[in-house]
Amino acid sequence: MNLILLGPPGAGKGTQARRLSDKLKVPQISTGDLLRAARAEKTPLGQKAESYMVSGRLVPDDLVIAMIGERLKKEDCRAGYILDGFPRTLPQAEAFEKTSFKNSSKVGRVVNIQVERDEVVLRLSGRRQCGGCGENFHVSFHPPRKEGVCDRCGKGLIQRDDDREDVIRRRLDVYEKETQPLIAYYRGQGVLRDVRGTGSIEEIFGEVLRAVE
Ligand code: AMP
């Protein structure tokens, strides 16, 4: 099954996508993680993406569409995948619908994780992310067992360069303008389910599972 997780930055898409991936045994594909890896490796794509990412703007559609097209061709996507952070604009959603890079035929379900703006700012300003597996923690709300170390894979935690308050607000503005229209787009197709993104990670996961079943 192909799943899309929608929601503002900080809604918990990555956290829930990783849990879904473990449970459903299909890969979690995060365009943010792919772009951060490209930046770390200093590939041409990573170098082009950098200035957009550090300032909280979207990387141009053509670059992201080409990147995800390559990823979805891989063997591990045959049985399905969970998209986290893609599509983020209507042209991306339309490209995803039209092109043959979608291995299995249709978007199965879109889960829209809902979180208020002020809550997002609180969450992202205290967020710490694992440099290895990408798991997210929060200095107050979800601290790791050992400070600075990922509970899941043991690698070090970092603060993302776009988790600064001014950049967070820019990312939220971009989300509202560019990505929110996708809610109506997928609702119109009858594939969207809303999930409240507040509560414990496990409670939200329960709701996400109900939404995809
Ligand atoms: P994320 O980890 O999903 O919050 O993404 C981090 C940053 O990567 C975003 O603020 C964008 O600059 C870029 N990015 C990730 N996914 C996309 C996408 N689908 N389209 C455009 N830019 C993206």
mmCIF file of N, CA, C and O in Angstrom, residues 1 14 19 22 32 38 42 50 52 61 63 89 95 98 119 146 149-150 152 154 157 177 179 189 198 200 203:
data_model
loop_
_atom_site.group_PDB
_atom_site.id
_atom_site.type_symbol
_atom_site.label_atom_id
_atom_site.label_comp_id
_atom_site.label_asym_id
_atom_site.label_seq_id
_atom_site.Cartn_x
_atom_site.Cartn_y
_atom_site.Cartn_z
ATOM 1 N N MET A 1 0.834 -1.209 0.000
ATOM 2 C CA MET A 1 0.000 0.000 0.000
ATOM 3 C C MET A 1 0.867 1.257 0.000
ATOM 4 O O MET A 1 1.895 1.304 0.658
ATOM 5 N N GLY A 14 7.470 12.202 10.642
ATOM 6 C CA GLY A 14 8.632 11.300 10.603
ATOM 7 C C GLY A 14 8.537 10.232 11.682
ATOM 8 O O GLY A 14 8.779 9.048 11.418
ATOM 9 N N ARG A 19 7.372 4.415 12.635
ATOM 10 C CA ARG A 19 6.628 3.339 13.306
ATOM 11 C C ARG A 19 5.788 2.543 12.315
ATOM 12 O O ARG A 19 5.702 1.319 12.382
ATOM 13 N N ASP A 22 8.040 0.184 10.378
ATOM 14 C CA ASP A 22 8.392 -1.021 11.149
ATOM 15 C C ASP A 22 7.224 -1.995 11.150
ATOM 16 O O ASP A 22 7.396 -3.196 11.013
ATOM 17 N N GLY A 32 12.846 15.087 3.077
ATOM 18 C CA GLY A 32 13.742 15.881 3.920
ATOM 19 C C GLY A 32 15.013 15.095 4.247
ATOM 20 O O GLY A 32 16.125 15.622 4.147
ATOM 21 N N ALA A 38 21.869 14.260 0.873
ATOM 22 C CA ALA A 38 22.529 14.836 -0.315
ATOM 23 C C ALA A 38 23.402 16.027 0.087
ATOM 24 O O ALA A 38 24.498 16.217 -0.440
ATOM 25 N N LYS A 42 27.448 16.412 -0.087
ATOM 26 C CA LYS A 42 27.823 17.509 -0.995
ATOM 27 C C LYS A 42 27.640 17.130 -2.463
ATOM 28 O O LYS A 42 28.495 17.426 -3.310
ATOM 29 N N GLU A 50 20.713 23.367 -0.546
ATOM 30 C CA GLU A 50 21.120 23.903 0.755
ATOM 31 C C GLU A 50 20.501 25.262 1.112
ATOM 32 O O GLU A 50 19.931 25.437 2.180
ATOM 33 N N TYR A 52 17.899 26.774 0.060
ATOM 34 C CA TYR A 52 16.448 26.724 0.286
ATOM 35 C C TYR A 52 16.168 26.151 1.677
ATOM 36 O O TYR A 52 15.345 26.664 2.422
ATOM 37 N N ASP A 61 10.381 22.244 -7.256
ATOM 38 C CA ASP A 61 9.648 21.010 -7.570
ATOM 39 C C ASP A 61 10.420 20.067 -8.485
ATOM 40 O O ASP A 61 10.438 18.859 -8.255
ATOM 41 N N LEU A 63 13.522 19.478 -8.940
ATOM 42 C CA LEU A 63 14.608 18.742 -8.275
ATOM 43 C C LEU A 63 14.043 17.640 -7.384
ATOM 44 O O LEU A 63 14.534 16.502 -7.371
ATOM 45 N N THR A 89 3.556 20.240 -2.645
ATOM 46 C CA THR A 89 2.925 21.286 -3.471
ATOM 47 C C THR A 89 1.959 20.574 -4.430
ATOM 48 O O THR A 89 2.111 19.365 -4.678
ATOM 49 N N ALA A 95 2.409 15.599 -10.409
ATOM 50 C CA ALA A 95 3.488 14.825 -11.041
ATOM 51 C C ALA A 95 3.464 13.388 -10.525
ATOM 52 O O ALA A 95 3.645 12.432 -11.285
ATOM 53 N N LYS A 98 0.669 11.492 -12.232
ATOM 54 C CA LYS A 98 0.786 11.274 -13.675
ATOM 55 C C LYS A 98 1.880 10.302 -14.052
ATOM 56 O O LYS A 98 1.730 9.498 -14.949
ATOM 57 N N GLU A 119 1.894 25.096 18.888
ATOM 58 C CA GLU A 119 2.423 23.804 19.345
ATOM 59 C C GLU A 119 3.633 23.396 18.482
ATOM 60 O O GLU A 119 4.628 22.880 18.987
ATOM 61 N N LYS A 146 19.473 8.638 27.284
ATOM 62 C CA LYS A 146 20.782 9.223 27.602
ATOM 63 C C LYS A 146 20.936 10.506 26.781
ATOM 64 O O LYS A 146 20.759 10.479 25.550
ATOM 65 N N VAL A 149 21.966 11.104 22.885
ATOM 66 C CA VAL A 149 22.188 9.817 22.214
ATOM 67 C C VAL A 149 20.840 9.209 21.811
ATOM 68 O O VAL A 149 19.892 9.197 22.596
ATOM 69 N N CYS A 150 20.769 8.698 20.583
ATOM 70 C CA CYS A 150 19.511 8.132 20.078
ATOM 71 C C CYS A 150 19.169 6.816 20.773
ATOM 72 O O CYS A 150 19.996 5.905 20.826
ATOM 73 N N ARG A 152 17.150 4.682 19.644
ATOM 74 C CA ARG A 152 16.850 3.669 18.645
ATOM 75 C C ARG A 152 18.126 3.039 18.081
ATOM 76 O O ARG A 152 18.221 1.838 17.944
ATOM 77 N N GLY A 154 21.588 4.534 18.820
ATOM 78 C CA GLY A 154 22.814 4.817 19.577
ATOM 79 C C GLY A 154 23.695 5.917 18.996
ATOM 80 O O GLY A 154 24.733 6.252 19.564
ATOM 81 N N LEU A 157 22.692 12.874 18.685
ATOM 82 C CA LEU A 157 21.558 13.734 18.306
ATOM 83 C C LEU A 157 22.074 15.128 17.950
ATOM 84 O O LEU A 157 23.029 15.615 18.545
ATOM 85 N N LYS A 177 0.788 28.055 2.803
ATOM 86 C CA LYS A 177 0.559 28.537 1.437
ATOM 87 C C LYS A 177 0.654 27.394 0.407
ATOM 88 O O LYS A 177 -0.207 27.260 -0.458
ATOM 89 N N THR A 179 1.426 23.799 0.934
ATOM 90 C CA THR A 179 1.100 22.390 1.202
ATOM 91 C C THR A 179 -0.345 22.185 1.647
ATOM 92 O O THR A 179 -0.965 21.183 1.282
ATOM 93 N N GLN A 189 -10.495 13.457 -3.433
ATOM 94 C CA GLN A 189 -10.321 12.109 -4.008
ATOM 95 C C GLN A 189 -10.848 11.017 -3.075
ATOM 96 O O GLN A 189 -10.783 9.834 -3.409
ATOM 97 N N THR A 198 -1.987 15.487 18.639
ATOM 98 C CA THR A 198 -1.570 15.758 20.023
ATOM 99 C C THR A 198 -1.905 14.554 20.888
ATOM 100 O O THR A 198 -2.845 13.822 20.608
ATOM 101 N N SER A 200 0.133 11.248 23.309
ATOM 102 C CA SER A 200 1.408 10.534 23.311
ATOM 103 C C SER A 200 1.675 9.964 21.923
ATOM 104 O O SER A 200 0.751 9.798 21.113
ATOM 105 N N GLU A 203 -0.429 6.938 21.414
ATOM 106 C CA GLU A 203 -1.861 7.235 21.155
ATOM 107 C C GLU A 203 -2.052 7.673 19.707
ATOM 108 O O GLU A 203 -2.973 7.231 19.016
#
